[in-house]
Short mmCIF file of C-alpha atoms in Angstrom, two decimals:
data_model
loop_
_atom_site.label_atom_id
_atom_site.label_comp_id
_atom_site.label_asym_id
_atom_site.label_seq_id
_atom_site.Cartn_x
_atom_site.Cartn_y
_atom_site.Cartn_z
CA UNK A 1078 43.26 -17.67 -29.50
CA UNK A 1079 42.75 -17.85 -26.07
CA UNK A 1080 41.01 -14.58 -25.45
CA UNK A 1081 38.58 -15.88 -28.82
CA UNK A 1082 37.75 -18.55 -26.51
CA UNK A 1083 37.32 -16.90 -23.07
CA UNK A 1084 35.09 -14.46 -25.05
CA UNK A 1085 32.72 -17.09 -26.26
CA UNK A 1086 32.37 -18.60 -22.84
CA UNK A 1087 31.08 -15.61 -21.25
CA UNK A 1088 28.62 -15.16 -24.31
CA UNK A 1089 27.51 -18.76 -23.50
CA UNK A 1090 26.92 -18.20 -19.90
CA UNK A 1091 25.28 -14.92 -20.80
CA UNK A 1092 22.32 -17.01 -23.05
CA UNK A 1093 22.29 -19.14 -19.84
CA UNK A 1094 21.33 -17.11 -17.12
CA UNK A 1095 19.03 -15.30 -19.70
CA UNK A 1096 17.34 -18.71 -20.19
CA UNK A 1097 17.29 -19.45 -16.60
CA UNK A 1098 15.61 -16.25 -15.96
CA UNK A 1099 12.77 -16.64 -18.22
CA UNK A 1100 12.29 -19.99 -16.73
CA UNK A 1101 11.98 -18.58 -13.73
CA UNK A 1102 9.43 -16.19 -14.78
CA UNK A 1103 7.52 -19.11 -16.41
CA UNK A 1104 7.23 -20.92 -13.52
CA UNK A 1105 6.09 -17.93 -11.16
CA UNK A 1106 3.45 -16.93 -13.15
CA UNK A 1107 1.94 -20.22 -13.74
CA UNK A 1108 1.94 -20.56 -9.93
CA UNK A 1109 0.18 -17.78 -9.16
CA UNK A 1110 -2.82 -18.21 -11.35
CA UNK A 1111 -2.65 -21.83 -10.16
CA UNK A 1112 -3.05 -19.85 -6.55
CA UNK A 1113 -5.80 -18.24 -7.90
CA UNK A 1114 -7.70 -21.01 -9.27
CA UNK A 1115 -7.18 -22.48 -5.94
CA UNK A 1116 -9.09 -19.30 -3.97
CA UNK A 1117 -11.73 -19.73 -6.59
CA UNK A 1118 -12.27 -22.86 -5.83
CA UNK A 1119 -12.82 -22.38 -2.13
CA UNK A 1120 -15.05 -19.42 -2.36
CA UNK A 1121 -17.17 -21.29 -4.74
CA UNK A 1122 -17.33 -24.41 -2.25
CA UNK A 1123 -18.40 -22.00 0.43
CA UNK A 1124 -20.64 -20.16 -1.52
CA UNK A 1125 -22.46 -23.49 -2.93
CA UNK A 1126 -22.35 -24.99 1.15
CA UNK A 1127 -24.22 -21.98 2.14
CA UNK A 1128 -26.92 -22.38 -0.60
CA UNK A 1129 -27.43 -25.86 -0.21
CA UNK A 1130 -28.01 -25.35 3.67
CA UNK A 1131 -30.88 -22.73 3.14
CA UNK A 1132 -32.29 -24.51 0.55
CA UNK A 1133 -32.77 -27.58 2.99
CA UNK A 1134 -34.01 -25.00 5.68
CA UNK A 1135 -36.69 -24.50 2.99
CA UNK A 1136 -37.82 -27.86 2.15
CA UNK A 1137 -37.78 -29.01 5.95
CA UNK A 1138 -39.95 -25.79 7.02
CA UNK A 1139 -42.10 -27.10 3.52
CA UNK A 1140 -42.33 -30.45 4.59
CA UNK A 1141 -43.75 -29.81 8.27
CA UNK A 1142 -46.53 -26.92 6.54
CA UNK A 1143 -47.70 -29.73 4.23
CA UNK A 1144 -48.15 -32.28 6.80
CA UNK A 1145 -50.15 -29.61 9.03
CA UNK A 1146 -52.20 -28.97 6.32
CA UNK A 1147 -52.49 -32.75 5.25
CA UNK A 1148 -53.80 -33.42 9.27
CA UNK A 1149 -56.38 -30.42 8.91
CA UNK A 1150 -57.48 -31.37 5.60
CA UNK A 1151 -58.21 -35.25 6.85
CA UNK A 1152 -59.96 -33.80 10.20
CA UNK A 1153 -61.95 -31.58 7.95
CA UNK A 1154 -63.14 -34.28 5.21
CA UNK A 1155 -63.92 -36.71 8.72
CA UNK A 1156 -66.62 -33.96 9.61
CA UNK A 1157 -68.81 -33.81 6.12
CA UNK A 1158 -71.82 -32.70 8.45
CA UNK A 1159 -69.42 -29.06 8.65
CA UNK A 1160 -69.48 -28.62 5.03
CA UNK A 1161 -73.11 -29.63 4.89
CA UNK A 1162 -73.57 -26.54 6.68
CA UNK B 1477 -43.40 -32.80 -19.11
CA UNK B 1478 -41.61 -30.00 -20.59
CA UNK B 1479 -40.78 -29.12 -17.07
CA UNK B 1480 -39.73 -31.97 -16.43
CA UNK B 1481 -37.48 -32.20 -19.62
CA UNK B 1482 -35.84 -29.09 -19.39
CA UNK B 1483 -35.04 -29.90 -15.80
CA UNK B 1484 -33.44 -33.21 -16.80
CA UNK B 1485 -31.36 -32.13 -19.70
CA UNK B 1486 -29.78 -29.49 -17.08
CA UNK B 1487 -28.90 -32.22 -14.62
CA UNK B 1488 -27.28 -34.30 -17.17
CA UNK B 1489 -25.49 -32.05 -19.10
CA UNK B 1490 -24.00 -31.00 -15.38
CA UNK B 1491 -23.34 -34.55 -14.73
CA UNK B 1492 -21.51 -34.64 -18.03
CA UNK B 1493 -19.22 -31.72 -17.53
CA UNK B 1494 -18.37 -33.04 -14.14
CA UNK B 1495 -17.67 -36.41 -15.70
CA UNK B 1496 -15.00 -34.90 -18.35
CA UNK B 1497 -13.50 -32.51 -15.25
CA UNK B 1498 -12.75 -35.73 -13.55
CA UNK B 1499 -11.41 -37.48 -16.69
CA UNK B 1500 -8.84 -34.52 -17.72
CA UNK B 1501 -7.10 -35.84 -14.23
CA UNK B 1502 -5.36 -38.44 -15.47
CA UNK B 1503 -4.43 -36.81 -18.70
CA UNK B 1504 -2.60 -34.40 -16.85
CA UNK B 1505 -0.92 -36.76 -14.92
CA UNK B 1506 0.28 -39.06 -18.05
CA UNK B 1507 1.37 -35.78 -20.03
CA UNK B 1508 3.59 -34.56 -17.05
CA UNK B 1509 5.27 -38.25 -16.89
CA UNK B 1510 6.00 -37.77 -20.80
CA UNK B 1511 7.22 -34.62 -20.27
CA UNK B 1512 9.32 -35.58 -17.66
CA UNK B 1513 10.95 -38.70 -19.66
CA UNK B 1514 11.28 -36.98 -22.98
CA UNK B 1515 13.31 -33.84 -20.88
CA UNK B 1516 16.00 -37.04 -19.50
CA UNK B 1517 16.42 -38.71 -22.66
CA UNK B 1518 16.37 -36.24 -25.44
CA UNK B 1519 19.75 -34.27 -26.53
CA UNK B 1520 17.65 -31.00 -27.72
CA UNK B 1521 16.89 -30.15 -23.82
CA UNK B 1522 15.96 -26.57 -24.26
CA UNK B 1523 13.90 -27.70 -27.59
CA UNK B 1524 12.13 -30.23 -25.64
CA UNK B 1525 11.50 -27.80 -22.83
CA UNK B 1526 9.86 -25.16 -24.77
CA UNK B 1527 7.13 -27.94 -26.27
CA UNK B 1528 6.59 -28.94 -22.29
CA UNK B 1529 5.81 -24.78 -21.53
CA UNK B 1530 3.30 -24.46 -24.25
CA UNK B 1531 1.54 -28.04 -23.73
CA UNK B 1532 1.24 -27.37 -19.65
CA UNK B 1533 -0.38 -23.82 -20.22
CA UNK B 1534 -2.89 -25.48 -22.60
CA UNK B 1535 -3.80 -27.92 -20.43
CA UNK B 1536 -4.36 -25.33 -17.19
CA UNK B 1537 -6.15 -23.11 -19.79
CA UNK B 1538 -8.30 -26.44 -20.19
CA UNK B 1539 -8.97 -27.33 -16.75
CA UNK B 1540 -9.76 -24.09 -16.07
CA UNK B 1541 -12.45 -24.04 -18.87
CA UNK B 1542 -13.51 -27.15 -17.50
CA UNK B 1543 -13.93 -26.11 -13.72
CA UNK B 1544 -15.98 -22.93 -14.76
CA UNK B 1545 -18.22 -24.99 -16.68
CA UNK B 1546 -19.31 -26.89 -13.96
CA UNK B 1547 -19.38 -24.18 -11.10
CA UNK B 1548 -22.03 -22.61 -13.42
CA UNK B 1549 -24.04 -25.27 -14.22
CA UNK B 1550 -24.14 -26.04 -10.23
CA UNK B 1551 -25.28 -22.60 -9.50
CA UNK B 1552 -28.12 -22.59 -12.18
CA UNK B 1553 -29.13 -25.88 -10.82
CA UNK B 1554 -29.55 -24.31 -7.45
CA UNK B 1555 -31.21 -21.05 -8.52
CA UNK B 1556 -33.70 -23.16 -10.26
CA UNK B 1557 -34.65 -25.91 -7.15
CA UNK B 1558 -34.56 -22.56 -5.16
CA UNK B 1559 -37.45 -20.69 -7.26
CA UNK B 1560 -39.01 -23.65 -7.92
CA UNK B 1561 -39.18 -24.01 -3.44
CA UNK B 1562 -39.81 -20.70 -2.82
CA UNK B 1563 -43.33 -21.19 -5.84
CA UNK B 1564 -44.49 -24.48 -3.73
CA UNK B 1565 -43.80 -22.02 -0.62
CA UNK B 1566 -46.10 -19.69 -1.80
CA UNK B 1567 -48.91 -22.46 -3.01
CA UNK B 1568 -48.50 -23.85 0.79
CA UNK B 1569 -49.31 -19.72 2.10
CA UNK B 1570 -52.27 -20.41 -0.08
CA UNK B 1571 -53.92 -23.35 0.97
CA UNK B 1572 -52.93 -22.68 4.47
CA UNK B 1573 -55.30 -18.56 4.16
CA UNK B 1574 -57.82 -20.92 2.94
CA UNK B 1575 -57.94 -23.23 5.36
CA UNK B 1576 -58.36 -20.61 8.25
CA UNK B 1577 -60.92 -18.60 6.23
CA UNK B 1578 -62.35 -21.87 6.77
CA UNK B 1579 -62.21 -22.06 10.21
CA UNK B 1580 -63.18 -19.01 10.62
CA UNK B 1581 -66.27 -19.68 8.69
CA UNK B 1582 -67.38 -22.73 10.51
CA UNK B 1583 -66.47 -20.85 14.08
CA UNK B 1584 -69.26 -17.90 13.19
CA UNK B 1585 -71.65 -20.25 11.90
CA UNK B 1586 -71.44 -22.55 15.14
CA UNK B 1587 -71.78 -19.17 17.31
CA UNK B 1588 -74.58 -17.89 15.08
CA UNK B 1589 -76.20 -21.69 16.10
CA UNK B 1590 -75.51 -21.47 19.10
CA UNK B 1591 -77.00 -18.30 19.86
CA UNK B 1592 -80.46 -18.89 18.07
CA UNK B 1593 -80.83 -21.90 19.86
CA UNK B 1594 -80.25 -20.44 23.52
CA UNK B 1595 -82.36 -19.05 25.34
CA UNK B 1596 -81.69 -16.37 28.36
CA UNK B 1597 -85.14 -15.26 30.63
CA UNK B 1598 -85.17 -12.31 32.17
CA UNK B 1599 -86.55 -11.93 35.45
CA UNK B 1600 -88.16 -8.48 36.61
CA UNK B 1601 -87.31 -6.79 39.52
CA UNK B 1602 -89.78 -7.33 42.13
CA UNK B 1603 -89.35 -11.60 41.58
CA UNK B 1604 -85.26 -11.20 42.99
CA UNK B 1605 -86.86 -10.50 46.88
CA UNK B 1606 -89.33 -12.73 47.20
CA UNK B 1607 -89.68 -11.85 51.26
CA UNK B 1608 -89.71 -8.19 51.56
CA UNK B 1609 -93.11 -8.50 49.23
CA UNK B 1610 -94.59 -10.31 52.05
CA UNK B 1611 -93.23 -8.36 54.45
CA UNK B 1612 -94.42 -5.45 52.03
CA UNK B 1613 -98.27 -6.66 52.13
CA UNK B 1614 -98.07 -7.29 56.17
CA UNK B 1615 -96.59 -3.92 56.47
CA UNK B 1616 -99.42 -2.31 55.03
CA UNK B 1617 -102.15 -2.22 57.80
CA UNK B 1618 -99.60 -1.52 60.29
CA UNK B 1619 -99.23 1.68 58.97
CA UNK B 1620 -102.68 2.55 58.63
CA UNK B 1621 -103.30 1.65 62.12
CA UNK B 1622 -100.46 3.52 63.07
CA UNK B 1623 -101.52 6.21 61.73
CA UNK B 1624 -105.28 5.86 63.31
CA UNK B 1625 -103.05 5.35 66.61
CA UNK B 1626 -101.45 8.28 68.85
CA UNK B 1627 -97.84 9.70 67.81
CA UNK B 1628 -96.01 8.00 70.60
CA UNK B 1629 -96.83 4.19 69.42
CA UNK B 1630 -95.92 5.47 65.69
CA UNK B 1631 -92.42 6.82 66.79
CA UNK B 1632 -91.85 3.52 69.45
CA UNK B 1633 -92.19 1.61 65.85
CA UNK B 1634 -90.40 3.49 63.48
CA UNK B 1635 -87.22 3.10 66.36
CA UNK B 1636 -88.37 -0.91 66.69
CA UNK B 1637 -88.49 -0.95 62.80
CA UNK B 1638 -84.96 0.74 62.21
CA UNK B 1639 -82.73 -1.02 63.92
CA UNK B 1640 -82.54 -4.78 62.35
CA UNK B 1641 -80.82 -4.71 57.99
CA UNK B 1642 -83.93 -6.57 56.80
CA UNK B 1643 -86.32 -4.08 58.49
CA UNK B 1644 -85.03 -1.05 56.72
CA UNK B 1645 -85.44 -2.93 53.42
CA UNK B 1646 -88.86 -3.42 54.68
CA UNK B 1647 -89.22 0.43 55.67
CA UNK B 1648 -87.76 1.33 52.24
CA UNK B 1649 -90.40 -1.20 50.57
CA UNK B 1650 -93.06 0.78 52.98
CA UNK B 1651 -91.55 3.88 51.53
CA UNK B 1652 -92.01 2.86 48.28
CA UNK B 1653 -95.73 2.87 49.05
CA UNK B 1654 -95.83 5.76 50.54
CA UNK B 1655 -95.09 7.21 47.37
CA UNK B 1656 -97.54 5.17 45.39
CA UNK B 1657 -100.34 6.19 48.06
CA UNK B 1658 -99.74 9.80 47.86
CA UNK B 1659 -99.87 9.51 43.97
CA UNK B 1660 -102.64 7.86 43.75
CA UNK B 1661 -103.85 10.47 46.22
CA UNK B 1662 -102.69 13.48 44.25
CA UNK B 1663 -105.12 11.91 41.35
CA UNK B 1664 -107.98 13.10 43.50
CA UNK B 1665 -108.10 16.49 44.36
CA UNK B 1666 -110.49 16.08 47.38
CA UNK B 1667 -108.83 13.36 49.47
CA UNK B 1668 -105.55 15.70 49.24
CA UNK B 1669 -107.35 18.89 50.86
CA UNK B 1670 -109.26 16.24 53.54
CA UNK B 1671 -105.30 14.89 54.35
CA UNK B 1672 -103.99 18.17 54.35
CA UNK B 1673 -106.67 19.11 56.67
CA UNK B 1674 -105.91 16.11 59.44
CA UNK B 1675 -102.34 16.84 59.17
CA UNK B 1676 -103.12 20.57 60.10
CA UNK B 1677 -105.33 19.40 63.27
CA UNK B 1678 -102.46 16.88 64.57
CA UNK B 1679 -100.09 19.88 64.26
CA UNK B 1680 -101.53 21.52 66.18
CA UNK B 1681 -102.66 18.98 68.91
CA UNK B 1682 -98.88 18.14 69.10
CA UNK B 1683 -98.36 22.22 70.10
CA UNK B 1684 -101.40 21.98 72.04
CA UNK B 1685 -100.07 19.22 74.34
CA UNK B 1686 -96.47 20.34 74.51
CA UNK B 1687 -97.98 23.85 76.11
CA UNK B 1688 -99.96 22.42 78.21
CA UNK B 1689 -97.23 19.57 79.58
CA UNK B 1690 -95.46 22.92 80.79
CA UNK B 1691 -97.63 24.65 82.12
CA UNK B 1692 -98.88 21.92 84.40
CA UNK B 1693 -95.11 21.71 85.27
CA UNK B 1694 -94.83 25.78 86.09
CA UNK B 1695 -98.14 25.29 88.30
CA UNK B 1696 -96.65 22.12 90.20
CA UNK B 1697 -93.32 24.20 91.22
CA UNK B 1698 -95.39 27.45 92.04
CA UNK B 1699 -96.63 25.47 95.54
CA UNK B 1700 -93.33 24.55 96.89
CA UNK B 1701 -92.15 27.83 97.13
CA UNK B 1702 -95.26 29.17 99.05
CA UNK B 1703 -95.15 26.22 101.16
CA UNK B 1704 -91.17 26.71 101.77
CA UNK B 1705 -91.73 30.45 103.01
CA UNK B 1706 -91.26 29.88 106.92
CA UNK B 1707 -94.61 30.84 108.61
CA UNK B 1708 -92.52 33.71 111.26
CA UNK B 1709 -92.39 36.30 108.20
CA UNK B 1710 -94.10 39.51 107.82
CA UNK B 1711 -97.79 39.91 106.79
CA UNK B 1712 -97.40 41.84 103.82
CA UNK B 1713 -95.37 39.26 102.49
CA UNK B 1714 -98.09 36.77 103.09
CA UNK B 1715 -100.37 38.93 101.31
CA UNK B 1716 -97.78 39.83 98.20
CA UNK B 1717 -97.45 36.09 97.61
CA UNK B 1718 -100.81 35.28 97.37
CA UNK B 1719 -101.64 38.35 94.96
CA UNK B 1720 -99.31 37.13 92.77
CA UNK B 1721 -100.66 33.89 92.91
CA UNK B 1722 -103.83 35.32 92.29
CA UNK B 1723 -102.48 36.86 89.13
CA UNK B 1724 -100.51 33.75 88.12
CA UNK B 1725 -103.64 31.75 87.91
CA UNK B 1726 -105.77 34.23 86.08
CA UNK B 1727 -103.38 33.26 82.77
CA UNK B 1728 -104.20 29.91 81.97
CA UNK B 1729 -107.86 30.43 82.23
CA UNK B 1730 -108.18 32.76 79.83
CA UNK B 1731 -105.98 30.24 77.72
CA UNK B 1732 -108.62 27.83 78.81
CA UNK B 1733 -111.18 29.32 77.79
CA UNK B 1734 -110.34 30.01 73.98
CA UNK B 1735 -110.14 26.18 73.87
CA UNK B 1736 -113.64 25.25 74.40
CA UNK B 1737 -114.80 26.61 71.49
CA UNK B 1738 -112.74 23.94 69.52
CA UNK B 1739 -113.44 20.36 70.71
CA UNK B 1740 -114.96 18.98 73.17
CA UNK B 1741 -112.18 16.67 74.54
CA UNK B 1742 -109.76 20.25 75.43
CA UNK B 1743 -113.17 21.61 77.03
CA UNK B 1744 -113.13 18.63 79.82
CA UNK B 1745 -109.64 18.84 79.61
CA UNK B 1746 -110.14 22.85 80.80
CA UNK B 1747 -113.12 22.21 83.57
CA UNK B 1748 -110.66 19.30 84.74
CA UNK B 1749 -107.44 21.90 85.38
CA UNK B 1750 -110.24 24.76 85.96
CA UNK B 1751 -111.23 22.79 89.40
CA UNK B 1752 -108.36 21.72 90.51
CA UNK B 1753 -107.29 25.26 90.75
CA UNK B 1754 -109.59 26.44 92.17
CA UNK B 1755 -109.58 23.65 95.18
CA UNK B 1756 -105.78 24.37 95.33
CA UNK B 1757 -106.68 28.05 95.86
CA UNK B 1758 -109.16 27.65 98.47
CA UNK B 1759 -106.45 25.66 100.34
CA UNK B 1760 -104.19 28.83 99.96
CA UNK B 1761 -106.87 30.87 101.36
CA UNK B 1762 -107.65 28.62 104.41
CA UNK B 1763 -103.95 28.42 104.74
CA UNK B 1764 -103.24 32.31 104.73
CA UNK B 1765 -106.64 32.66 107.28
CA UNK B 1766 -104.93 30.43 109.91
CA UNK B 1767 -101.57 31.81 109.58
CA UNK B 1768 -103.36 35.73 110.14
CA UNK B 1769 -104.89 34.06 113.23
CA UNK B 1770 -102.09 32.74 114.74
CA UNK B 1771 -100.04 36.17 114.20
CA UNK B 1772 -102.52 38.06 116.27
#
């Protein structure tokens, strides 16, 4: 009776460290991809940064060529006697 | 307005996604406190635990879904506001080229004004020196008297002339007439043969004067030597000397001579030199008469 019993404890301890195992494995992998997800997240911030800063490069370098033209246009329309000619 | 439209159905359904990516926080946080409580309390641990595995990889798989939405619908955003800058870009090129053609335009017409409207005179060349033309017109009768005039006072003011910067302008404007005399004298073929003519006959005066210079000057010397012979010599050499005297001053009368037949100037000229050799060789001959005396 008492080898029955020291049988099933090593069976039991067996299932555990099997269990613990997997667990283990579980937990791993869902770190990684949650490492992942993290990278892809900080490319994507760069990626948008550096977008964002050209497009406001644009829009500044827009701005001052429409107020250029804006001044020539007005000193053009205050001489009428120029496009009379 | 369909522009406009599109444009705003993209930035809501962004703000949207970003809205329910923020909301899934708190759902994650309330389902890993359940989790958590119903692992403690419950006798069927590894039951329980199983049911927490599958429920936290759903909800990653979710956030995930979540996070992608809204990177892409940030990106399209941006590609769009980019094209759409990079089409006003291109409209600003535009009305910028047409604004210099402009300028352009109105810079050639004001040129095109201006130079119809001026007006540049042109001055010939003989109003720049206004004093060498008056020097030019006294000039004039100088020469012609000058020419009238003997050689010497024409070479005395060609030197005078030479020397001062404004005078040799003056000689080149003189110059310059020259030339336009002797065309207008080449027009007429008479006046060049007469000119021709005169130059010939002060040719040869000038050789006629310069002969006759030296030979005055061969004459002069001839005397000192006969009068430097001492008087205690021989008598044949007293008579030698004044053969070849004798002979000596046979030669320019014959020279003489041809001369008369030419002008009548050289012919007084001739009788002038003719007599004073003659009284210069009576003196001789007086001379050589006492000196035979005194040797006997």
């Amino acid at each position: 009776m008492a080898r029955a019993g020291g049988i099933t404890n090593a069976v039991n301890v067996g299932i555990a460290v099997q269990a613990d195992w997997e667990n283990r494995e579980f937990i791993s992998h869902i770190s990684l991809n949650v490492r992942r997800l993290f990278d892809f997240l900080v490319q994507f911030e760069a990626t948008t940064k550096s977008k964002l800063a050209s497009l406001n490069e644009k829009l500044d370098v827009l701005e001052r060529r429409l107020e250029l033209l804006e001044v020539q246009v007005g000193n053009a329309s205050a001489n009428p006697s120029l496009f009379a000619t | 307005m369909t522009f406009d439209e599109v444009s705003m159905e993209h930035g809501k359904s962004f703000i949207f996604a970003l809205q329910e990516l923020k909301n899934l926080r708190p759902q994650l946080y309330s389902a890993a406190d359940y989790c958590e409580k119903s692992y403690l309390n419950s006798d069927k641990k590894p039951m329980v635990l199983d049911n927490m595995k599958d429920y936290v990889v759903r909800a990653l798989v979710n956030a995930v879904d979540h996070l992608g939405t809204v990177a892409y619908k940030l990106s399209d955003i941006l590609e769009k506001q980019t094209f759409d800058v990079s089409t006003m870009d291109l409209k600003v090129s535009t009305l910028n080229q047409r604004l210099l053609t402009w300028h352009m335009y109105t810079d050639k017409e004001g040129l095109r004004q201006q130079q119809l409207l001026a007006f540049i005179p042109r001055h010939h060349k003989h109003y720049i020196l206004p004093n060498p033309v008056n020097k030019k017109v006294h000039f004039i009768p100088h020469r012609k008297i000058g020419a009238r005039q003997n050689s010497f006072q024409t070479r005395t003011r060609l030197h005078s002339s030479g020397t001062p910067i404004s005078k040799t302008l003056s000689w080149h404007l003189a110059s310059e007439t020259k030339s336009t005399l002797k065309k207008q004298t080449s027009r007429t073929s008479k006046n060049t043969k007469d000119s021709k003519f005169y130059k010939k006959i002060s040719g040869v005066f000038h050789l006629l004067d310069s002969e006759g210079s030296t030979r005055m000057k061969t004459s002069a010397a001839q005397p000192h030597l006969t009068n430097g012979v001492p008087t205690s010599g021989a008598a044949t050499q007293t008579m030698g000397a004044t053969g070849r005297d004798a002979l000596k001053h046979s030669k320019p009368l014959t020279t003489y001579g041809s001369f008369d037949d030419r002008n009548g100037r050289e012919a007084v000229q001739v009788h002038t030199r003719s007599k004073s050799v003659l009284s210069s060789f009576f003196v001789k001959q007086t001379a050589a008469k006492l000196k035979a005396g005194s040797v006997l």
